[in-house]
Coordinates of C-alpha atoms and ligand atoms in Angstrom, one line a residue:
M1 CA 105.1 114.9 77.6
G2 CA 102.5 113.4 79.9
D3 CA 101.7 116.5 82.0
I4 CA 98.3 115.1 82.8
F5 CA 98.1 112.4 85.4
Y6 CA 96.7 109.4 83.6
V7 CA 95.2 106.4 85.5
T8 CA 93.4 103.4 83.9
T9 CA 91.4 100.3 84.9
P10 CA 91.2 97.3 82.7
I11 CA 88.2 97.5 80.3
Y12 CA 85.7 95.0 81.5
Y13 CA 84.1 92.2 79.4
V14 CA 80.5 92.8 79.0
N15 CA 79.5 89.2 79.2
A16 CA 78.9 89.5 83.0
E17 CA 77.7 92.2 85.3
P18 CA 80.0 94.1 87.6
H19 CA 80.8 92.5 91.0
I20 CA 83.0 93.3 93.9
G21 CA 86.1 92.0 92.0
T22 CA 85.7 94.4 89.0
A23 CA 84.6 97.1 91.4
Y24 CA 87.8 96.6 93.4
T25 CA 90.1 97.8 90.6
T26 CA 87.7 100.6 89.7
V27 CA 87.5 101.9 93.3
A28 CA 91.3 101.8 93.7
A29 CA 91.7 103.8 90.5
D30 CA 89.1 106.3 91.7
V31 CA 91.0 106.7 95.0
I32 CA 94.2 107.4 93.0
A33 CA 92.4 109.9 90.7
R34 CA 90.8 111.7 93.6
Y35 CA 94.0 111.9 95.6
Q36 CA 95.9 113.4 92.6
R37 CA 93.2 115.9 92.0
L38 CA 93.4 116.8 95.7
K39 CA 97.1 117.4 95.1
G40 CA 96.2 119.8 92.3
R41 CA 97.2 117.6 89.4
E42 CA 95.2 117.6 86.2
V43 CA 93.9 114.0 86.0
F44 CA 92.5 111.8 83.3
F45 CA 90.9 108.7 84.7
L46 CA 89.8 106.2 82.2
T47 CA 87.6 103.1 82.5
G48 CA 85.4 101.3 80.0
T49 CA 84.3 98.0 78.5
D50 CA 85.8 95.4 76.3
E51 CA 83.0 94.5 73.9
H52 CA 84.5 92.3 71.1
G53 CA 85.7 88.7 71.0
Q54 CA 84.4 85.2 71.0
K55 CA 83.2 85.2 74.6
V56 CA 81.0 88.2 74.1
A57 CA 79.7 86.8 70.8
L58 CA 78.8 83.5 72.5
A59 CA 77.1 85.2 75.4
A60 CA 75.0 87.2 72.9
A61 CA 74.2 84.1 70.8
E62 CA 73.0 82.2 73.9
R63 CA 70.5 84.9 74.4
N64 CA 69.5 85.0 70.7
E65 CA 70.6 88.6 70.5
S66 CA 72.9 90.4 68.2
P67 CA 76.3 91.1 69.9
Q68 CA 75.8 94.9 69.5
A69 CA 72.3 94.8 71.1
W70 CA 73.7 92.6 73.9
V71 CA 76.7 94.9 74.7
D72 CA 74.5 98.0 74.5
R73 CA 72.3 96.5 77.2
V74 CA 75.0 95.2 79.5
V75 CA 77.2 98.3 79.4
A76 CA 74.5 100.1 81.3
H77 CA 75.1 97.9 84.3
Y78 CA 78.7 99.1 84.4
R79 CA 77.8 102.7 84.1
D80 CA 75.2 102.3 86.8
A81 CA 77.6 100.5 89.1
W82 CA 80.2 103.1 88.8
D83 CA 77.7 105.9 89.4
L84 CA 76.6 104.1 92.5
L85 CA 80.1 103.8 93.8
D86 CA 80.9 107.5 93.2
I87 CA 83.5 106.7 90.6
S88 CA 84.8 109.9 89.1
N89 CA 86.1 108.6 85.7
D90 CA 86.7 111.3 83.1
D91 CA 85.8 109.1 80.2
F92 CA 84.2 105.7 79.5
I93 CA 85.6 104.0 76.5
R94 CA 83.8 101.2 74.6
T95 CA 85.7 99.2 72.1
T96 CA 82.7 99.2 69.7
Q97 CA 82.9 103.0 69.5
N98 CA 84.1 104.5 66.2
R99 CA 86.8 106.5 67.9
H100 CA 88.3 103.2 69.1
T101 CA 88.0 101.0 66.1
R102 CA 89.5 103.8 63.9
V103 CA 92.6 104.0 66.0
A104 CA 92.9 100.3 66.4
Q105 CA 92.9 99.8 62.6
E106 CA 95.4 102.6 62.0
F107 CA 97.7 101.1 64.7
I108 CA 97.7 97.6 63.2
Q109 CA 98.1 99.0 59.7
K110 CA 101.2 100.8 60.9
L111 CA 102.7 97.7 62.4
Q112 CA 101.9 95.8 59.2
E113 CA 103.7 98.4 57.1
S114 CA 106.7 98.3 59.4
G115 CA 107.0 94.5 59.0
D116 CA 105.9 93.6 62.5
V117 CA 102.8 91.7 61.3
Y118 CA 102.8 88.6 59.1
L119 CA 100.3 86.0 57.9
S120 CA 100.6 82.4 59.1
S121 CA 98.3 79.9 60.8
Y122 CA 97.7 79.0 64.4
E123 CA 97.2 75.5 65.6
G124 CA 96.9 75.1 69.3
W125 CA 94.7 75.7 72.4
Y126 CA 92.4 78.6 73.1
C127 CA 90.6 79.5 76.3
V128 CA 87.5 81.4 75.3
H129 CA 86.8 82.6 78.9
D130 CA 90.2 84.3 79.1
E131 CA 90.5 84.9 75.4
S132 CA 94.0 83.5 75.4
F133 CA 96.1 81.3 73.2
L134 CA 97.8 78.6 75.2
L135 CA 100.6 76.2 74.6
S136 CA 100.2 72.5 75.6
S137 CA 102.9 73.1 78.2
Q138 CA 100.9 75.9 79.8
L139 CA 97.8 73.7 80.4
A140 CA 97.0 72.6 83.9
D141 CA 95.5 69.1 83.9
G142 CA 94.4 69.7 80.3
Q143 CA 92.6 72.9 81.4
C144 CA 93.2 76.6 81.3
P145 CA 95.8 77.4 83.9
E146 CA 94.1 80.7 84.9
C147 CA 90.4 79.9 85.0
R148 CA 90.5 76.1 85.1
R149 CA 88.0 75.8 82.3
P150 CA 88.2 73.3 79.3
V151 CA 90.1 74.7 76.4
D152 CA 89.4 74.4 72.6
W153 CA 91.7 73.2 70.0
V154 CA 91.8 75.7 67.1
K155 CA 93.4 75.7 63.8
E156 CA 92.9 78.9 61.8
E157 CA 94.7 81.3 59.6
N158 CA 96.0 84.2 61.8
Y159 CA 98.1 87.2 61.5
F160 CA 101.0 87.3 64.0
F161 CA 102.8 90.1 65.7
R162 CA 106.5 89.7 66.0
L163 CA 106.5 89.7 69.7
S164 CA 109.8 87.8 69.8
R165 CA 111.6 90.7 68.2
Y166 CA 110.9 92.8 71.2
A167 CA 111.4 90.3 74.0
D168 CA 114.9 91.5 74.9
R169 CA 114.0 95.2 74.9
V170 CA 110.9 94.5 77.1
L171 CA 113.0 92.5 79.5
A172 CA 115.7 95.1 79.7
H173 CA 113.1 97.8 80.4
I174 CA 111.5 95.8 83.2
E175 CA 114.9 95.1 84.7
E176 CA 116.2 98.6 84.4
N177 CA 113.0 100.2 85.8
P178 CA 112.1 98.4 89.0
D179 CA 109.0 100.5 89.5
F180 CA 107.6 99.7 86.1
V181 CA 105.9 96.4 87.1
Q182 CA 104.7 96.1 90.6
P183 CA 104.5 94.5 93.1
E184 CA 108.0 92.9 93.1
G185 CA 106.8 89.3 93.3
R186 CA 104.7 89.8 90.2
R187 CA 107.6 91.5 88.4
N188 CA 109.8 88.4 89.0
E189 CA 107.1 86.2 87.5
V190 CA 107.0 88.3 84.4
V191 CA 110.8 88.3 84.1
S192 CA 110.9 84.5 84.3
F193 CA 108.1 84.3 81.8
I194 CA 110.0 86.4 79.2
K195 CA 113.3 84.6 79.9
A196 CA 111.6 81.3 79.1
G197 CA 111.3 82.6 75.6
L198 CA 108.5 84.4 73.8
A199 CA 106.8 83.1 70.6
D200 CA 105.2 85.6 68.2
Q201 CA 101.6 86.5 69.2
S202 CA 98.6 85.7 67.1
I203 CA 96.6 88.9 66.7
S204 CA 93.7 88.0 64.5
R205 CA 90.9 85.5 64.3
T206 CA 89.0 84.0 61.4
S207 CA 86.5 81.6 63.0
F208 CA 84.0 84.2 63.9
T209 CA 83.3 87.8 63.0
W210 CA 82.5 89.8 66.1
G211 CA 85.6 92.1 66.1
I212 CA 87.4 94.9 64.3
P213 CA 88.1 93.9 60.7
L214 CA 91.8 94.2 59.8
P215 CA 92.1 97.1 57.3
F216 CA 94.5 95.0 55.1
D217 CA 92.5 91.8 55.2
Q218 CA 88.8 92.0 55.9
R219 CA 88.5 88.2 56.4
H220 CA 90.1 88.6 59.7
V221 CA 89.0 90.3 62.9
M222 CA 91.5 91.7 65.4
Y223 CA 92.3 89.4 68.3
V224 CA 90.3 90.8 71.2
W225 CA 93.3 91.5 73.5
F226 CA 95.2 93.4 70.8
D227 CA 92.0 95.4 70.2
A228 CA 91.4 96.0 74.0
L229 CA 94.9 97.1 75.0
L230 CA 94.6 99.9 72.4
N231 CA 91.8 101.5 74.4
Y232 CA 94.5 103.2 76.5
I233 CA 95.6 105.2 73.6
S234 CA 92.4 105.4 71.5
A235 CA 90.7 107.2 74.4
I236 CA 93.2 110.0 74.3
D237 CA 93.0 110.4 70.6
Y238 CA 96.2 108.7 69.4
G239 CA 96.7 109.6 65.8
T240 CA 93.8 112.1 65.7
D241 CA 94.8 114.8 68.2
P242 CA 98.5 114.6 68.7
A243 CA 98.6 117.6 71.1
R244 CA 96.2 115.9 73.4
F245 CA 97.9 112.6 73.1
E246 CA 101.3 114.1 74.0
R247 CA 99.9 115.8 77.1
T248 CA 98.3 112.6 78.4
W249 CA 100.5 109.7 77.4
P250 CA 102.3 107.8 79.0
A251 CA 99.9 106.5 81.5
D252 CA 101.0 106.9 85.1
W253 CA 99.3 103.8 86.3
H254 CA 97.7 100.9 84.6
L255 CA 95.9 99.0 87.4
V256 CA 95.2 95.4 86.5
G257 CA 94.3 92.1 88.3
K258 CA 97.2 89.7 88.6
E259 CA 95.7 87.3 86.0
I260 CA 96.1 89.9 83.2
L261 CA 99.5 91.2 84.1
R262 CA 101.3 89.4 81.2
F263 CA 99.2 91.2 78.6
H264 CA 100.0 94.5 80.2
A265 CA 103.6 93.9 81.1
V266 CA 104.8 91.9 78.0
I267 CA 102.5 92.3 75.0
W268 CA 101.4 95.9 75.5
P269 CA 105.0 97.2 76.0
A270 CA 106.0 95.4 72.9
M271 CA 103.1 96.8 70.9
L272 CA 104.1 100.3 72.0
M273 CA 107.7 99.8 71.2
A274 CA 106.7 98.6 67.7
A275 CA 104.8 101.8 67.2
G276 CA 107.6 103.9 68.6
L277 CA 105.6 105.1 71.7
P278 CA 106.8 105.5 75.2
L279 CA 105.9 102.9 77.8
P280 CA 103.5 103.5 80.7
R281 CA 105.2 104.6 83.9
H282 CA 103.8 101.9 86.1
V283 CA 101.7 98.7 85.8
F284 CA 100.3 97.5 89.1
A285 CA 98.9 94.0 89.5
H286 CA 96.6 93.6 92.5
G287 CA 95.4 90.4 94.1
W288 CA 92.2 88.5 93.7
L289 CA 89.2 88.6 96.1
T290 CA 87.4 85.5 97.3
V291 CA 84.0 85.5 99.0
E292 CA 83.8 83.8 102.4
G293 CA 86.9 81.8 101.4
R294 CA 85.7 80.7 98.0
K295 CA 86.4 81.8 94.4
M296 CA 83.5 83.9 93.2
S297 CA 81.6 82.2 90.3
K298 CA 78.2 82.1 88.7
S299 CA 78.1 78.4 89.1
L300 CA 78.7 78.6 92.9
G301 CA 76.1 81.3 93.1
N302 CA 78.3 83.4 95.3
V303 CA 78.9 86.5 93.1
V304 CA 78.5 89.6 95.3
K305 CA 77.3 92.7 93.6
P306 CA 78.3 96.1 94.8
S307 CA 74.7 97.3 94.9
E308 CA 73.8 94.7 97.6
L309 CA 76.6 96.0 99.9
V310 CA 76.0 99.6 99.2
S311 CA 72.4 99.3 100.3
E312 CA 73.6 97.5 103.5
Y313 CA 76.6 99.7 104.4
G314 CA 76.5 102.8 102.2
V315 CA 78.8 103.8 99.4
D316 CA 81.5 105.4 101.6
A317 CA 81.8 102.4 103.9
Y318 CA 81.9 100.2 100.8
R319 CA 84.9 102.1 99.4
Y320 CA 86.6 102.3 102.8
Y321 CA 86.3 98.6 103.5
F322 CA 87.8 97.3 100.3
M323 CA 90.7 99.8 100.5
R324 CA 91.4 99.2 104.2
E325 CA 90.9 95.5 104.6
F326 CA 93.3 94.2 101.9
S327 CA 96.8 95.0 100.9
F328 CA 96.5 96.0 97.3
G329 CA 99.1 93.6 95.8
V330 CA 97.9 90.4 97.5
D331 CA 94.8 88.2 97.5
G332 CA 92.1 88.9 100.1
N333 CA 88.9 87.4 101.4
F334 CA 85.7 89.3 101.6
S335 CA 83.3 88.5 104.4
R336 CA 80.3 90.4 105.8
R337 CA 81.6 89.7 109.3
T338 CA 84.9 91.7 108.7
M339 CA 83.0 94.4 106.9
T340 CA 80.5 94.9 109.7
R341 CA 83.3 94.9 112.3
R342 CA 85.3 97.5 110.5
Y343 CA 82.2 99.6 109.9
N344 CA 81.3 99.6 113.6
D345 CA 84.7 99.9 115.1
E346 CA 86.4 102.3 112.7
L347 CA 83.6 104.2 111.0
A348 CA 80.8 104.4 113.5
N349 CA 83.0 104.4 116.6
D350 CA 86.4 106.0 115.9
L351 CA 85.5 108.5 113.3
G352 CA 81.7 109.0 113.5
N353 CA 81.7 109.4 117.3
L354 CA 84.6 111.8 117.2
E355 CA 82.8 114.0 114.7
S356 CA 79.6 113.9 116.6
R357 CA 81.1 114.7 120.0
V358 CA 83.2 117.6 118.7
Q359 CA 80.2 119.1 116.9
T360 CA 77.9 118.6 119.8
M361 CA 80.3 120.5 122.1
V362 CA 80.9 123.3 119.6
D363 CA 77.1 123.6 119.3
K364 CA 76.5 123.5 123.1
Y365 CA 79.4 125.6 124.4
R366 CA 80.0 128.0 121.5
A367 CA 76.7 128.2 119.8
G368 CA 78.0 126.4 116.7
R369 CA 80.9 128.8 116.0
A370 CA 84.5 127.6 115.7
P371 CA 86.3 129.5 118.5
E372 CA 89.6 131.3 118.4
P373 CA 92.6 129.0 118.4
R374 CA 94.3 130.7 121.5
T375 CA 97.8 129.9 122.4
P376 CA 98.7 126.2 121.9
G377 CA 99.9 124.2 124.9
A378 CA 101.9 121.0 124.9
E379 CA 99.0 118.8 124.0
E380 CA 98.2 121.0 120.9
N381 CA 101.8 121.0 119.8
T382 CA 101.9 117.2 120.1
L383 CA 98.7 116.9 118.1
A384 CA 100.0 119.3 115.4
E385 CA 103.2 117.4 115.1
K386 CA 101.4 114.1 114.9
A387 CA 99.2 115.6 112.1
A388 CA 102.3 116.6 110.1
E389 CA 103.9 113.2 110.5
T390 CA 100.7 111.5 109.5
F391 CA 100.4 113.6 106.4
A392 CA 104.0 112.8 105.4
S393 CA 103.6 109.0 105.8
F394 CA 100.1 109.0 104.4
E395 CA 101.4 110.7 101.2
A396 CA 104.4 108.3 100.9
K397 CA 102.0 105.4 101.1
M398 CA 99.5 106.8 98.7
E399 CA 102.2 107.3 96.1
R400 CA 103.0 103.6 96.2
L401 CA 99.4 102.5 96.3
A402 CA 99.6 101.1 99.9
F403 CA 96.1 102.2 100.6
N404 CA 95.5 100.0 103.6
D405 CA 98.7 101.3 105.3
A406 CA 97.8 104.9 104.4
L407 CA 94.4 104.5 106.1
S408 CA 95.9 102.8 109.1
D409 CA 98.1 105.9 109.6
V410 CA 95.1 108.1 109.4
W411 CA 93.3 106.0 111.9
E412 CA 96.2 106.3 114.3
F413 CA 95.8 110.0 114.0
I414 CA 92.0 109.7 114.6
H415 CA 92.9 107.8 117.8
A416 CA 95.3 110.7 118.7
V417 CA 92.5 113.3 118.3
N418 CA 90.1 111.1 120.3
R419 CA 92.7 110.9 123.1
Y420 CA 93.3 114.7 122.9
V421 CA 89.6 115.3 123.5
D422 CA 89.6 112.8 126.3
V423 CA 92.6 114.2 128.2
S424 CA 91.6 117.8 127.6
A425 CA 88.1 117.1 128.9
P426 CA 86.3 120.1 127.4
W427 CA 83.1 119.2 129.3
A428 CA 85.0 119.9 132.6
L429 CA 86.4 123.2 131.2
A430 CA 82.9 124.3 130.3
R431 CA 81.9 124.2 133.9
D432 CA 84.4 126.9 134.9
E433 CA 84.0 130.5 133.5
A434 CA 87.7 131.2 134.2
K435 CA 88.6 128.4 131.7
A436 CA 86.9 129.9 128.7
A437 CA 90.1 130.5 126.8
D438 CA 91.2 126.9 127.5
L439 CA 87.8 125.6 126.2
D440 CA 88.2 127.7 123.0
R441 CA 91.6 126.2 122.5
V442 CA 90.5 122.6 122.9
L443 CA 87.4 123.0 120.7
Y444 CA 89.3 124.8 118.0
N445 CA 92.0 122.2 117.9
S446 CA 89.5 119.4 117.9
C447 CA 87.8 120.9 114.9
E448 CA 91.2 121.3 113.3
G449 CA 91.8 117.6 113.9
L450 CA 88.6 116.8 112.1
R451 CA 89.5 119.1 109.2
Q452 CA 92.9 117.3 108.8
I453 CA 91.2 113.9 108.9
A454 CA 88.6 114.9 106.2
L455 CA 91.4 116.0 103.8
M456 CA 93.2 112.6 104.1
V457 CA 90.2 110.4 104.0
A458 CA 88.5 112.4 101.2
P459 CA 89.8 110.2 98.3
F460 CA 88.4 107.1 100.0
M461 CA 85.0 108.5 101.3
P462 CA 84.3 111.6 99.2
R463 CA 80.7 111.8 100.3
A464 CA 81.0 111.5 104.1
M465 CA 84.1 113.6 104.1
G466 CA 82.5 116.3 102.0
E467 CA 79.7 116.4 104.5
M468 CA 82.1 116.6 107.4
W469 CA 83.9 119.4 105.7
R470 CA 80.7 121.3 105.1
R471 CA 79.6 120.8 108.7
L472 CA 82.9 122.5 109.7
G473 CA 81.8 125.5 107.7
L474 CA 84.6 125.0 105.1
G475 CA 82.5 124.9 101.9
E476 CA 83.3 122.4 99.2
L477 CA 85.9 119.8 99.9
A478 CA 86.5 119.5 96.1
D479 CA 88.1 123.0 96.3
A480 CA 90.7 121.9 98.9
R481 CA 94.3 121.2 97.9
I482 CA 97.2 119.6 99.6
P483 CA 99.7 120.6 100.7
A484 CA 98.3 124.2 100.9
D485 CA 95.3 123.2 103.0
A486 CA 97.2 120.6 105.1
A487 CA 99.1 123.1 107.3
W488 CA 97.9 122.9 110.9
G489 CA 95.6 125.7 111.9
G490 CA 93.7 126.1 108.6
M491 CA 90.4 126.0 110.4
P492 CA 89.1 129.6 110.3
A493 CA 88.0 131.0 113.7
G494 CA 84.3 131.9 113.6
A495 CA 83.4 129.3 111.0
E496 CA 79.8 128.1 111.2
C497 CA 79.8 124.6 112.5
V498 CA 76.8 122.4 112.1
R499 CA 75.8 119.4 114.1
G500 CA 74.2 116.7 112.0
Q501 CA 73.0 113.1 111.8
A502 CA 75.5 110.4 112.6
L503 CA 77.8 110.0 109.6
F504 CA 77.9 106.2 110.1
P505 CA 75.0 104.9 112.1
R506 CA 75.9 101.7 114.1
L507 CA 74.9 98.4 112.5
Q508 CA 73.7 95.3 114.3
E509 CA 76.5 92.7 114.5
Ligands
MSP601 N1 88.7 92.6 79.2 C1 89.8 92.2 79.9 C2 90.7 93.3 80.3 C3 91.2 94.1 79.1 S1 92.2 95.4 79.6 C4 92.9 96.0 78.2 C5 89.3 91.5 81.2 N2 88.1 91.8 81.6 S2 87.4 91.3 82.9 O1 86.0 91.7 82.9 O2 87.6 89.9 83.0 O3 88.0 92.0 84.1 C6 89.2 91.6 84.6 C7 89.6 92.5 85.8 O4 88.5 92.6 86.8 C8 90.7 92.0 86.5 O5 92.0 92.3 85.9 C9 90.6 92.6 87.9 O6 91.0 93.9 87.7 C10 89.1 92.5 88.1 N3 88.6 91.3 88.8 C11 87.7 90.4 88.3 N4 87.5 89.5 89.2 C12 88.2 89.8 90.3 C13 88.3 89.3 91.6 N5 87.7 88.2 92.0 N6 89.1 89.9 92.5 C14 89.7 91.1 92.2 N7 89.7 91.6 91.0 C15 89.1 90.9 90.0 O7 90.1 90.7 81.8

C-alpha cells in the first residue's frame, strides 16, 4: 500500500488571491516532490482549491456574481501563480468538480450508515473567515482566537459526526507515532487539545446553500471543512479506482499552516478511522510569515504577491529565499532587505560567481571541454570527502523538512569549492606548460563540484540548476538520480562546457 510518494498542500480558499503565505506551503511541497523524484520515487503531488462554504458564497454575493462564476474566475489566479513559481503539481483538485463531490457524498453516506452521523442542532459561535465552530470558552475577547475577527451566533439544524467516539484512538495514535504530527511543539498542543475533551463535530449547514448537498438530506450542505479534507482522497479516486487508491494512499506528507493543524491532526484522522482507512504518515505544520514585521492583511494593504517578487528577483531566487530564510516549523518575517542580501551574497556571489569563473577558465584554457580528471591529490580528496559528507547530511535534513539547514550545508560545500579554486590557483597553473596535467585536474574537479551542487540545489532552483547542468554538457537535469549520480567523479571528461550569462545578476542594494 502507498508505493507512490504522496505529498499535499492545503486546498486554498478562492475568496482571495495567492500571496507569499499560500505560496510558501506550495513551494515547500514542490521542493519535497522534486527531491523525491530526484531520488527516483514515483510522486503524486496534489494541490488545489477549496471552493464551497459561507466565506466563498459571501465573497461572490458581494460582487453580485454566482459562486460558481466567481470561483471559476479566481481559480485561474492560483493556476497562474503556481505556473509562475514552477510548481510541478501532478494534479489540481477543485472541490466543485464532480469527481470530488461524488466521493464526498459517498463518504458521508458511509459514515451515516455506520452510525457515526446523527441529526441534532447547533447553537453557538461561528467564524466565517476560518469557517470554524467555536465554543464561548475558545473566544479571545469575544473574537475568533485565530483571526481575531468578530464571530456570529448561529442556531441551526446540523448533522454531527461522532468525533468524541474516536478521541482516544486519535490520541493514542499521536502518542505512539511521534513522527505523525510535527514539529514537536505543535504536537504537544494537539495532544493537550484532545485531552481537554472533544465534542462531536457539526458537519452540515442549513443557513445557506453553497456546498455539497447531503445525499440523505438535501436540505443540508456539507460543512466546508468536512468537504475540503476529503480532497486528499477524492483526488486519488477513493471508491472509484481502488487499485489507484491503494497505490497512493496514505499520504506521506500533508503540509499545513499551523492554524489549520487541528483539522488535519484531529478531525481528519477521526474521519479516516470512521471509514476504516489508514492515517497519513506525517502532518507537518509550518509557521506563519509576516511582512516587514506585520501580519499580512488586505486592510493593512501589505499583502505581497509572488508575481511582484518574481519580477524583481526571478523565480529561482524566490523559491530559494523562502526555503533558506525560515526554519519550516516556525514563524518568519519577510523583508526585501533580507531577500536582496541573500540574493547578492549567496546567489550572485557564492554560487553565481563560482559557476562563472569555472566556466570562464574551462573556456579559456581548455576550449570549453571538460578535461581528464588526472590523479587526485590531497585537495581533491578532501573536496570529494566533503561532497560525500554534505550529501549525507543534506539528505537527512531533507527527509525531515529542514530545508534551511539542508541549504546551509550545501552552501558550506559551495564555500569549500570556492576555496578549492582559490588555493589551487588554476590561472597560475595555466602560465606554466609543465603544469598542464595539474590544470586539467583542478578544472575537472571544479566542474565536478558544480555538478554536485546542481544536484542538491535542483529541487529548490530547478531552472537555474537545469541551466548549470546543461552548461556542464550533462543534458537534462530531470534525468539525473540520486544516489547514482551523486558519486564523486560523475563528470564525463570531454563534456562540452558552455560559458553563459550570469545565472544571478547582482542587484542594487
Ligand atoms: N481552505 C482551507 C484549507 C483546507 S485543506 C483541506 C484554508 N485555506 S487558506 O486559503 O486559508 O489557506 C491556508 C493555508 O495557506 C495555510 O494553512 C498556510 O498553509 C497558508 N498560509 C496562508 N497565509 C499564510 C501566512 N501568512 N504565512 C504562511 N502560510 C500561510 O485554510
